[in-house]
Coordinates of C-alpha atoms in Angstrom, one line a residue:
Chain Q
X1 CA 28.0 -24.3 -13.3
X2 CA 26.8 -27.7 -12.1
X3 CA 26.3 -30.8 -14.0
X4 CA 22.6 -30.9 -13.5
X5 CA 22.3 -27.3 -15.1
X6 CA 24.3 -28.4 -18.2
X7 CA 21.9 -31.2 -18.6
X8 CA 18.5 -28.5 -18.7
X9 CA 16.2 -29.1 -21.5
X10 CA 16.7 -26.2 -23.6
X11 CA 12.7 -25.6 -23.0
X12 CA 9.7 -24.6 -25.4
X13 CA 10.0 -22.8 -28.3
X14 CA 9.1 -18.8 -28.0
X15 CA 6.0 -18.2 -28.3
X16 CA 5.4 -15.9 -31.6
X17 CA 5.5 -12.0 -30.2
X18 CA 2.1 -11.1 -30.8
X19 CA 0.8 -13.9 -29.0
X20 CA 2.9 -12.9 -26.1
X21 CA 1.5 -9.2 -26.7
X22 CA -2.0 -10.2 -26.5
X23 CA -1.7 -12.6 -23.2
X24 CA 0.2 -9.6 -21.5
X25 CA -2.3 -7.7 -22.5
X26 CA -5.1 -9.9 -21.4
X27 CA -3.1 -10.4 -18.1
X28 CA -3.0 -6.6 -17.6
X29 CA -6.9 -6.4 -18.1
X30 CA -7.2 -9.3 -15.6
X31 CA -5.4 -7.5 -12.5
X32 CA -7.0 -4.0 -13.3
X33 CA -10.4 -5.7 -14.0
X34 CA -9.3 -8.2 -10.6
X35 CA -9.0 -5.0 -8.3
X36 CA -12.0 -3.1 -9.4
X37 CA -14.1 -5.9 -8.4
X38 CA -12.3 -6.6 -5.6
X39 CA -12.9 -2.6 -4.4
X40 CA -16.2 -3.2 -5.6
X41 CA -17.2 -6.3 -3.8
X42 CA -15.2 -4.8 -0.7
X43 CA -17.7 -1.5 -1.0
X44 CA -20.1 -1.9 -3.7
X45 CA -20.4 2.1 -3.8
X46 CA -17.0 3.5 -5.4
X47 CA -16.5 5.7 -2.6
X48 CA -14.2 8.5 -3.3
X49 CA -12.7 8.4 -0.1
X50 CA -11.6 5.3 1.9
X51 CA -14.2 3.4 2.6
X52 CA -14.8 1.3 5.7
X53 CA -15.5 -2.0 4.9
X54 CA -17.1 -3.4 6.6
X55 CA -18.7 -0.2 8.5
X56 CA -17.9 -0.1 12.1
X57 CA -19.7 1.2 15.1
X58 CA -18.2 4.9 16.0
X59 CA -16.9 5.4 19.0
X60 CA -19.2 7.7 21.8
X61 CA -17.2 10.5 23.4
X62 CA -18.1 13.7 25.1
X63 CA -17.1 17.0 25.9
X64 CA -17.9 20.8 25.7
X65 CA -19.2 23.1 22.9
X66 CA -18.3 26.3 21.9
X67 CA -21.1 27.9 24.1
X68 CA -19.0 26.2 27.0
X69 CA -22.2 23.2 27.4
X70 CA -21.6 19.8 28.1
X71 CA -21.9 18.3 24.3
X72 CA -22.0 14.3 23.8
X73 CA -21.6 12.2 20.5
X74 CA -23.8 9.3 20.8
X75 CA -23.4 7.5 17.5
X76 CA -27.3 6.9 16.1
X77 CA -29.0 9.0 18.1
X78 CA -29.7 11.8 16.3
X79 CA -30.9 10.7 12.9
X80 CA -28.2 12.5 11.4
X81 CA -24.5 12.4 9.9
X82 CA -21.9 13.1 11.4
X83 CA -18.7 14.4 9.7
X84 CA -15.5 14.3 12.4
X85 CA -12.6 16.4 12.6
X86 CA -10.1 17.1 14.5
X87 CA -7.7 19.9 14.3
X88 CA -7.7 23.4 15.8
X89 CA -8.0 26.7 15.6
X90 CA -3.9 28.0 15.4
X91 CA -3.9 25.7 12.1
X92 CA -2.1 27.9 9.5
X93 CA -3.1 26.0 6.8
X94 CA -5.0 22.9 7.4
X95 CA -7.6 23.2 9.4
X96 CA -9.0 26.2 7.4
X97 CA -9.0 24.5 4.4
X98 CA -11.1 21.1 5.5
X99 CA -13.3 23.6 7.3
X100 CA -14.1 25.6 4.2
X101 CA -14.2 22.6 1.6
X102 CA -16.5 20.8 3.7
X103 CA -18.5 23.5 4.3
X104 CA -18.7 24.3 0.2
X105 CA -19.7 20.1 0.3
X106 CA -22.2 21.3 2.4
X107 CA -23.6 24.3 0.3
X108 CA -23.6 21.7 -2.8
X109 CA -26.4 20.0 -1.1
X110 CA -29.7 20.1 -1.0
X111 CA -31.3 21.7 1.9
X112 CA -33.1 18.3 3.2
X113 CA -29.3 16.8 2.7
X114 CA -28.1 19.1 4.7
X115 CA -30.4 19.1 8.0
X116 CA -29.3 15.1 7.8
X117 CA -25.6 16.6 8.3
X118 CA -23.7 17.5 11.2
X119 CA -20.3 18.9 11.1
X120 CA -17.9 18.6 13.8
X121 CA -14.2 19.9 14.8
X122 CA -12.8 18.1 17.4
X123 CA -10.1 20.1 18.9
X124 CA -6.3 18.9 19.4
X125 CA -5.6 21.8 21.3
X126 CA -7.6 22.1 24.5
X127 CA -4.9 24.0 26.3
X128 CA -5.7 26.9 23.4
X129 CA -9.0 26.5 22.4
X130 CA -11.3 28.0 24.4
X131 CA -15.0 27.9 24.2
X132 CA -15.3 31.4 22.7
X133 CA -12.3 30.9 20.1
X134 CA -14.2 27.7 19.2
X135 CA -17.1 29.7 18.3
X136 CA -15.7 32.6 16.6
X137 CA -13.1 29.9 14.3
X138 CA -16.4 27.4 13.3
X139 CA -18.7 30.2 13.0
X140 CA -16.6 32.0 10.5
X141 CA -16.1 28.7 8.5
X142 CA -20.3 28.2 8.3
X143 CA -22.1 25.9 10.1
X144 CA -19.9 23.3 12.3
X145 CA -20.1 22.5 16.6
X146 CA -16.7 23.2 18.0
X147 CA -15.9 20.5 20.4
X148 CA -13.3 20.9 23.2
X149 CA -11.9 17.2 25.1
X150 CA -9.5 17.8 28.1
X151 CA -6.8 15.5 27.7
X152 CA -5.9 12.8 28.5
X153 CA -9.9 11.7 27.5
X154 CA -8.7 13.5 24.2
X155 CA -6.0 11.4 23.3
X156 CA -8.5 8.3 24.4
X157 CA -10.8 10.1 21.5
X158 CA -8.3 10.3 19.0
X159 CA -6.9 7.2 18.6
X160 CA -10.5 5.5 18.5
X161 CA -10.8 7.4 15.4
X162 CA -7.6 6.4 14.2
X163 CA -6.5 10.1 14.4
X164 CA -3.1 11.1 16.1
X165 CA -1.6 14.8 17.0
X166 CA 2.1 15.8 18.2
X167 CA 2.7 19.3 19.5
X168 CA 5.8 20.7 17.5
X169 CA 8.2 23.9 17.4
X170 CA 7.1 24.5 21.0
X171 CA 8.4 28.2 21.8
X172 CA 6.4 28.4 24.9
X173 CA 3.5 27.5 27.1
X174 CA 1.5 29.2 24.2
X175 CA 3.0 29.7 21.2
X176 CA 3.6 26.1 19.3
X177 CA 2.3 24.4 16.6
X178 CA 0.1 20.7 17.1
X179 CA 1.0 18.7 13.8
X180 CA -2.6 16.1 13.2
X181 CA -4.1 13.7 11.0
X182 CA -5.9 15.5 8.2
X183 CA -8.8 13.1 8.0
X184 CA -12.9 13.9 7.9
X185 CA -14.5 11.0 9.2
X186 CA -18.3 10.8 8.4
X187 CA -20.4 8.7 10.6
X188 CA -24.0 7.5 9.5
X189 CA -27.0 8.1 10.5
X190 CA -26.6 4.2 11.9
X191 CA -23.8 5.4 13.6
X192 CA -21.3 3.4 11.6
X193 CA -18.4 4.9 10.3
X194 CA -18.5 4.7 6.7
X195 CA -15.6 6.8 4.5
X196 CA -13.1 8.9 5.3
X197 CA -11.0 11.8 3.0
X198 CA -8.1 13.3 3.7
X199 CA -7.9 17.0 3.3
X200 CA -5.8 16.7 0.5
X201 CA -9.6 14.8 -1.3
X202 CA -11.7 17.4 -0.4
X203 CA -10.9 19.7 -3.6
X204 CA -12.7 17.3 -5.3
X205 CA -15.8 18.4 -4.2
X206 CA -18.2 17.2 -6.5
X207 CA -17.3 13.7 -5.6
X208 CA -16.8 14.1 -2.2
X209 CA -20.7 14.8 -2.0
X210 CA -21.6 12.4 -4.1
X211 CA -19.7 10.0 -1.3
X212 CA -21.7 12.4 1.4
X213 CA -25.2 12.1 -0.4
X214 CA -24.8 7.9 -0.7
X215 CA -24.2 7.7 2.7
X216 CA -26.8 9.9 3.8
X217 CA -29.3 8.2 1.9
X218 CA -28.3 4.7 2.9
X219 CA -26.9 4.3 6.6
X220 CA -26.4 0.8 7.9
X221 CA -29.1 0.9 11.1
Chain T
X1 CA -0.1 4.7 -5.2
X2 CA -2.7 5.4 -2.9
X3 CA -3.8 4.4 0.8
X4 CA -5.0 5.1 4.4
X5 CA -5.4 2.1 6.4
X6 CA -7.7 2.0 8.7
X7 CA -5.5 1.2 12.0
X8 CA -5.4 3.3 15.2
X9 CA -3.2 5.7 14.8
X10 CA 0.1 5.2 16.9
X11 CA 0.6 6.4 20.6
X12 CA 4.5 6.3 19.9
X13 CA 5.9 8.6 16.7
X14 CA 9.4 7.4 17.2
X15 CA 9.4 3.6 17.4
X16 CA 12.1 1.2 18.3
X17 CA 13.2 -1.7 15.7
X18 CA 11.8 -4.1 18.4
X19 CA 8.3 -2.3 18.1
X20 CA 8.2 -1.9 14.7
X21 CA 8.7 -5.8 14.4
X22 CA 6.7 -7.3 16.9
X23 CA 4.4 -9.9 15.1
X24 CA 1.0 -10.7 14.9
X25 CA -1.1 -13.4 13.7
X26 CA -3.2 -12.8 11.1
X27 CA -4.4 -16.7 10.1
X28 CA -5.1 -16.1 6.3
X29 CA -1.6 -14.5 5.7
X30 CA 0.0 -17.6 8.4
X31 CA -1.7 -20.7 7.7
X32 CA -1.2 -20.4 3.9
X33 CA 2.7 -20.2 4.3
X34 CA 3.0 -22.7 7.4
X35 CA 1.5 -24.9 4.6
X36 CA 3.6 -23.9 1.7
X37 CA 6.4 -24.2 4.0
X38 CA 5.1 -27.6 5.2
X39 CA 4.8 -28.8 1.5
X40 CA 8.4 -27.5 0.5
X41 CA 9.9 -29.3 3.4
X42 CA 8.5 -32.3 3.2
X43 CA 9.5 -32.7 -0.5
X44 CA 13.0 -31.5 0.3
X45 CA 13.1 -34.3 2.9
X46 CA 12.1 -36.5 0.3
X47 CA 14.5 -35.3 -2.1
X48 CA 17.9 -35.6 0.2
X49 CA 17.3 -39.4 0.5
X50 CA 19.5 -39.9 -3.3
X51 CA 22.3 -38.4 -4.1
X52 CA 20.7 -36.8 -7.5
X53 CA 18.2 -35.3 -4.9
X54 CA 20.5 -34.0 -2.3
X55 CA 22.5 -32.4 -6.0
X56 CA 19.9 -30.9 -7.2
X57 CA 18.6 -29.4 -3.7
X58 CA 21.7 -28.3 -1.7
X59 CA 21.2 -27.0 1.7
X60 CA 21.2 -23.5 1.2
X61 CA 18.3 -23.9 -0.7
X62 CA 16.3 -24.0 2.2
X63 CA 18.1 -21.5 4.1
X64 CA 17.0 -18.6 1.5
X65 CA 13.8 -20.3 1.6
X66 CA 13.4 -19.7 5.0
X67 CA 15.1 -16.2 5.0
X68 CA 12.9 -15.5 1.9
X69 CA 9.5 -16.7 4.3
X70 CA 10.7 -14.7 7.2
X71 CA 10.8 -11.4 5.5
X72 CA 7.6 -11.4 3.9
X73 CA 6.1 -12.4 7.6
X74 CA 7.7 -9.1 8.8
X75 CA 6.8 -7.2 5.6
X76 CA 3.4 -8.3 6.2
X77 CA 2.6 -9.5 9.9
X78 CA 4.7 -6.4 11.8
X79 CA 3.9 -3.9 13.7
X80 CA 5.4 -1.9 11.2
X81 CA 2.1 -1.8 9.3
X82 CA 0.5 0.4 11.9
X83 CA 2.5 3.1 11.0
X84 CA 2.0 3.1 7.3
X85 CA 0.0 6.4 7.1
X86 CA 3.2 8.2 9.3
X87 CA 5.7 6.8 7.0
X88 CA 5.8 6.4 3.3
X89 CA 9.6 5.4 3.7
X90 CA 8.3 3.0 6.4
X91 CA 5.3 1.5 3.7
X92 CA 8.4 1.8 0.7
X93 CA 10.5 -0.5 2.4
X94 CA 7.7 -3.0 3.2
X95 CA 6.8 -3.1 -0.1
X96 CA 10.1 -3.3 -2.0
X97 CA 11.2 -5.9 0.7
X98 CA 8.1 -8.0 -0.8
X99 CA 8.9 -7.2 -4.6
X100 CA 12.4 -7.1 -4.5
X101 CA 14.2 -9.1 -1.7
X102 CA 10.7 -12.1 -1.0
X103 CA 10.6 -13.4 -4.5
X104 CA 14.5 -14.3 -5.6
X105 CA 14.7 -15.6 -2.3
X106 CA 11.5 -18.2 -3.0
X107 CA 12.9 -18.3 -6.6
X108 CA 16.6 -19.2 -6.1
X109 CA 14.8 -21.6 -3.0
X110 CA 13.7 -24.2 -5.8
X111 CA 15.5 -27.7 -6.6
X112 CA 17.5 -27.2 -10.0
X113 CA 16.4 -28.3 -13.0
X114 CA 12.4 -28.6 -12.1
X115 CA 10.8 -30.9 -14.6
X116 CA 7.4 -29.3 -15.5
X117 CA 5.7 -31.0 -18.2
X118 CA 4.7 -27.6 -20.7
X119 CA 1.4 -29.6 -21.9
X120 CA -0.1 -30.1 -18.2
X121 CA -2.4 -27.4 -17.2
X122 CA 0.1 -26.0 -14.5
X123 CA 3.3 -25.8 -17.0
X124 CA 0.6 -23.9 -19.0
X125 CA -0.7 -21.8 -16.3
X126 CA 3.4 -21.3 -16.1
X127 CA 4.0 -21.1 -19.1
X128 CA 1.9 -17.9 -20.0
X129 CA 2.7 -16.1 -16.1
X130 CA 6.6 -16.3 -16.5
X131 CA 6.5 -15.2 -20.3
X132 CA 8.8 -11.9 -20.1
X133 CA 5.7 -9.8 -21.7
X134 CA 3.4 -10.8 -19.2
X135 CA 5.4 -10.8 -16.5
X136 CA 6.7 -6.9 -17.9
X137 CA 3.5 -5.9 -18.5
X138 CA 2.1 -6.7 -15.2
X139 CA 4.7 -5.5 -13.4
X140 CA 4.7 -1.9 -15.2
X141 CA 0.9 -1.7 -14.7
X142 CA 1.1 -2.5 -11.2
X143 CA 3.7 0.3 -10.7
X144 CA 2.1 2.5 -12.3
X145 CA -1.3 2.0 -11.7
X146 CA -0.9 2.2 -8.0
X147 CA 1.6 4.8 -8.3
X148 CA 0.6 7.8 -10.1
X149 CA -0.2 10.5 -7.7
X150 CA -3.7 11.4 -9.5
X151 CA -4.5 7.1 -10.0
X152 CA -6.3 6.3 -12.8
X153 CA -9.6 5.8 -11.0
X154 CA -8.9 6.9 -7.5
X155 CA -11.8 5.0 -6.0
X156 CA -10.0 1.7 -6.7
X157 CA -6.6 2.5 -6.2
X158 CA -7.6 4.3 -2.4
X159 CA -9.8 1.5 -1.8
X160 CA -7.3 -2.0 -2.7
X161 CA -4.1 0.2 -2.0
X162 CA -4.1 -0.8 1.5
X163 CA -4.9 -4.8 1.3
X164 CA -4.2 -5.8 -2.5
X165 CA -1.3 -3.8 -3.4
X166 CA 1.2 -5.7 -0.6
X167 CA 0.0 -8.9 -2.8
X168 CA 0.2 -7.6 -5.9
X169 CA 3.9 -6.3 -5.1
X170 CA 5.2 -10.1 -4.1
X171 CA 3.3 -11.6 -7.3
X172 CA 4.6 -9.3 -9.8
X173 CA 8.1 -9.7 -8.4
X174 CA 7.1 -13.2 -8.1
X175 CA 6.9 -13.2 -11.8
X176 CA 9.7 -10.6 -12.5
X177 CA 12.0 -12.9 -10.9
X178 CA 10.5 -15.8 -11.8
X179 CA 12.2 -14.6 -15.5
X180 CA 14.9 -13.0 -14.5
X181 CA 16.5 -16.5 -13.1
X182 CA 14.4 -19.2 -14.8
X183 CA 13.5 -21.5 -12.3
X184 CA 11.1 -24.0 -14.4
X185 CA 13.3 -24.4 -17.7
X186 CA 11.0 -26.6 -19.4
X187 CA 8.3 -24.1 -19.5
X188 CA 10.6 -21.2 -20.0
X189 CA 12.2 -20.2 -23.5
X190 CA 13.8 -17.0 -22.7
X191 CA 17.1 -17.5 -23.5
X192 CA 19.9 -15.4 -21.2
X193 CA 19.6 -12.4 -23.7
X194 CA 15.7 -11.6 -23.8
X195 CA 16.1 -12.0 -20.2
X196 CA 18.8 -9.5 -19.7
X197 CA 17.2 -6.8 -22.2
X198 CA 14.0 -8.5 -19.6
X199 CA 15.3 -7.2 -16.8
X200 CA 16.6 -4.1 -18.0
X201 CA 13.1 -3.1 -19.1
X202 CA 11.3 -4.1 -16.2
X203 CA 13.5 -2.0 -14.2
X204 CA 12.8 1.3 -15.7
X205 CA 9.3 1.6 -14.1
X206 CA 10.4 1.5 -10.9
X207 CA 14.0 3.6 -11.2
X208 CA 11.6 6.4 -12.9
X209 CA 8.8 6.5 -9.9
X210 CA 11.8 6.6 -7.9
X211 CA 13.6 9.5 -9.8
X212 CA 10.5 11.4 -9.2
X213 CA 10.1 11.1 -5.5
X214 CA 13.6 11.6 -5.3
X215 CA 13.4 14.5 -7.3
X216 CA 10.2 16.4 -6.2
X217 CA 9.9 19.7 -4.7
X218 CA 6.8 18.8 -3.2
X219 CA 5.1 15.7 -1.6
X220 CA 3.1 14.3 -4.5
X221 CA 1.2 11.2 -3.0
X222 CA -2.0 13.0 -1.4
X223 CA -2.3 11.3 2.0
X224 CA 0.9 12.2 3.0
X225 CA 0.8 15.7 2.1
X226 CA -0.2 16.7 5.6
X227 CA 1.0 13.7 7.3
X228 CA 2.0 13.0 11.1
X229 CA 5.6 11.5 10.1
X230 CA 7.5 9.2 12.0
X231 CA 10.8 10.8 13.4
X232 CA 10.0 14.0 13.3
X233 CA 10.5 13.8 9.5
X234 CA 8.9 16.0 6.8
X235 CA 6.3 14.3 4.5
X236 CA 8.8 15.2 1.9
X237 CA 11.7 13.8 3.3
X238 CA 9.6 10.6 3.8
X239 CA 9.3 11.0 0.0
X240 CA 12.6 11.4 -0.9
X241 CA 14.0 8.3 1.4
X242 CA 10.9 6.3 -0.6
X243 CA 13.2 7.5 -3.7
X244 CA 16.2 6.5 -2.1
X245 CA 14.9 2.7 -1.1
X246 CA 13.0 2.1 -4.3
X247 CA 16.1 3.1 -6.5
X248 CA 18.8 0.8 -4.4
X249 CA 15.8 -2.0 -3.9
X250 CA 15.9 -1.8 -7.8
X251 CA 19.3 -1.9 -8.3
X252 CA 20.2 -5.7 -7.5
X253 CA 17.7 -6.8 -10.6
X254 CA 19.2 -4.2 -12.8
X255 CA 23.1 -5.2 -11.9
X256 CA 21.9 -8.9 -12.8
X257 CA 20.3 -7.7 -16.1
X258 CA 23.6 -6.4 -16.9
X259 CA 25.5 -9.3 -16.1
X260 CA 22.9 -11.1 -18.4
X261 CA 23.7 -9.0 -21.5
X262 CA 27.4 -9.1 -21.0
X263 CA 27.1 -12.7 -20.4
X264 CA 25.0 -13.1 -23.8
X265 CA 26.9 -10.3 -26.0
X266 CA 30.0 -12.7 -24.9
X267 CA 28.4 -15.9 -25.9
X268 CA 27.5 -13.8 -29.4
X269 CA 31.1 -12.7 -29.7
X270 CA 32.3 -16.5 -29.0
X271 CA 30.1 -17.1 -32.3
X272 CA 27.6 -19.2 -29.8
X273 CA 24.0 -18.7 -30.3
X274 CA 21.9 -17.8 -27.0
X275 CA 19.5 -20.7 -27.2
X276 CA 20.3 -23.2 -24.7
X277 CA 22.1 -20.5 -21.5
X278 CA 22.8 -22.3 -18.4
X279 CA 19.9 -20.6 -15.6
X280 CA 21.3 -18.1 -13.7
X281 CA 22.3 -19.0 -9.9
X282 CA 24.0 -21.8 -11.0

């Protein structure tokens, strides 16, 4: 113990403890009321899922559909959404899930919301997914465009989305399992990429269309 | 706690230390601490030209100040924050590295026996943001705001998890810390037993989020249910290493909060009251 500390002013008197209760309490309401309008002024629609703030331009790619025809993604073009995926059709679990959520999104709205949509399943397992299985696995979900990308443009594809995939308990050339990010990404009509959910979101999906019909009714041109 | 950053997603699932701590420059997270670190200098320059000065601001002082600087660059400025949606453990360790190891650092980097005068708008300020209610009650809703699986109101916590919640961590801890060792005694009453019962308080929070993680069958924070991991681990072994690093990032503050109410059930025992306690680091 130094000299200097024996010579520290014993300090303030404590403050009585329900004034202390009341500033922690109005410091409380500050940082929660702080971060809602920071969220708020970040995206002034309290997206569900993440949004992207600002939007930013999606990235173009191309590839084949599940009739086997050359199939590109130009970001704008169409007038339409476009919600992303990518996954594939040996998923156990995953992949069938985000397929049939968003397609029960899709059945919550209303018919004119839903010609604005497209839905899109990217796969991460070109090697497996041939055109045909493409079509039988999105058909059987509803209404989505299978999309095959030979690597390495696929990888390219991925990562500009901020998606990643690792192939795992490989047991041959054809029987293994390709772990992936569990993300939708729904591009606007603008073709800006607004929100994202992770699977684990889509549950919800009440909210998740509420996201879905905002962004439909207001892209960023 | 809640998040998905909006980064590419990593080429490489098993980085090296080196990649996971390449920097880079991100100029409203650099210039505000070259200039804090500026200001602090140039006052400690200052201050070693007297002997009283050169007393009350030893050379170490810098040295954690600087060690205390450095980790919140890397906490904030590595690579490392690339991988935050492969890697809860990865995002844990950032986070308690800003909350628990950043702010005694910058607190115990202070010149003893700071004269703040209470009246003056800053001791105020001070005054009200190092009071151990505050500074517990913020602390406890930031924890638990953020980390509840469910979130309060998930549209804030998914959409400020990922930029505010890094901050929020270092000011709360800031503030945590800031009673724990009562760096401004002129605008700080807590004598050494509120701070110890403080400290043990404050603590709880965080060893019962981490009790959970540590505890949990199954991965409860919703991004990383169905995460790509980082070194081929599971999303709940990612969890239960976040257990692991939040329980023994706590533990430092909770050892010193004992020490505190030994220290001040002594002093009671000696027939002393706790009014006037020497601040701790001393």
């Amino acid at each position: 113990m130094s000299d200097e500390s024996r010579s520290v002013p014993p300090g303030p008197r404590p403050r009585p403890w329900y004034l202390s209760a009341g500033l922690a309490l109005l410091a409380v309401a500050l940082v929660l009321g702080g971060a809602w309008v920071y969220a708020r002024v970040q995206s002034p629609f309290p997206f569900y899922g993440t949004a992207y703030t600002p939007p930013i331009p999606a990235p173009a790619f191309r590839g084949t559909d599940q009739d086997g025809r050359p199939w590109t993604f130009t970001p704008g073009a169409t007038g339409r959404a476009t919600a992303i995926f990518f996954g594939f059709t040996h998923c156990p679990n995953i992949c069938p899930l985000t397929l049939a959520y968003i397609e029960r999104v899709r059945q919550a709205l209303s018919e004119e919301e839903r010609q604005k949509l497209d839905v899109v399943l990217v796969s991460v397992d070109p090697e497996r997914d041939t055109p045909e299985r493409l079509k039988a696995y999105v058909e059987y979900f509803g209404k989505a465009q299978g999309i095959r990308i030979p690597e390495p443009a696929l990888s390219e594809v991925a990562r500009s989305y901020g998606a990643g995939y690792q192939k795992v308990d490989l047991k041959g050339p054809q029987d293994y399992q390709v772990n992936h990010t569990t993300a939708i990404y729904l591009v606007d009509a603008g073709g800006k990429l607004r929100v994202l959910w992770d699977y684990t979101q889509l549950p919800a999906v009440e909210r998740v269309k509420r996201d879905l019909t905002y962004v439909l009714e207001n892209p960023r041109l | 706690m809640t998040l998905l950053s909006m980064t590419l997603a990593p080429a490489d699932l098993s980085p090296g230390l080196s990649e996971l701590l390449a920097l880079r420059f991100d100029p409203l997270v650099w210039l505000p601490v070259l200039a804090v670190s500026a200001l602090y200098f140039w006052h400690y320059a200052r201050a070693r030209r007297t002997a009283g000065g050169r007393a009350r601001w030893p050379w170490w002082k810098p040295v954690l100040f600087v060690l205390g600087a450095v980790l919140l660059m890397f906490a904030t400025q590595s690579a490392a924050t690339n991988w935050t949606l492969n890697s809860m453990a990865l995002y844990m360790a950032r986070l308690m590295v800003l909350a628990e190891a950043v702010p005694p650092l910058l607190v115990l980097s202070l010149p003893r026996g700071l004269q703040l005068d209470p009246r003056q708008p800053l001791g105020k300020l001070l005054g009200v943001l190092l009071d151990p209610w505050v500074a517990l009650a913020v602390w406890t809703a930031v924890i638990i705001f953020w980390n509840i699986p469910a979130g309060f109101n998930a549209s804030v916590v998914t959409n400020t998890a990922a930029a505010l919640l890094p901050l929020l961590y270092l000011l709360s801890g800031l503030m945590v810390w800031g009673v724990i060792l009562r760096p401004l005694p002129t605008v700080q009453p807590a004598h050494i037993g509120s701070r110890g019962w403080f400290g043990l308080l404050a603590a709880f929070p965080m060893m019962a989020v981490a009790s959970v993680w540590l505890y949990s069958r199954q991965v409860l924070y919703m991004p990383y249910v169905g995460a790509l991991c980082l070194w081929d681990l599971s999303p709940l072994q990612n969890q239960q290493i976040s257990g692991w690093i939040m329980m023994l990032a706590g533990l430092p503050a909770l050892a010193l909060a004992l020490v505190q109410l030994l220290m001040w059930l002594i002093k009671l025992a000696d027939g002393e009251q706790g009014g006037t306690p020497p601040a701790v680091g001393d």
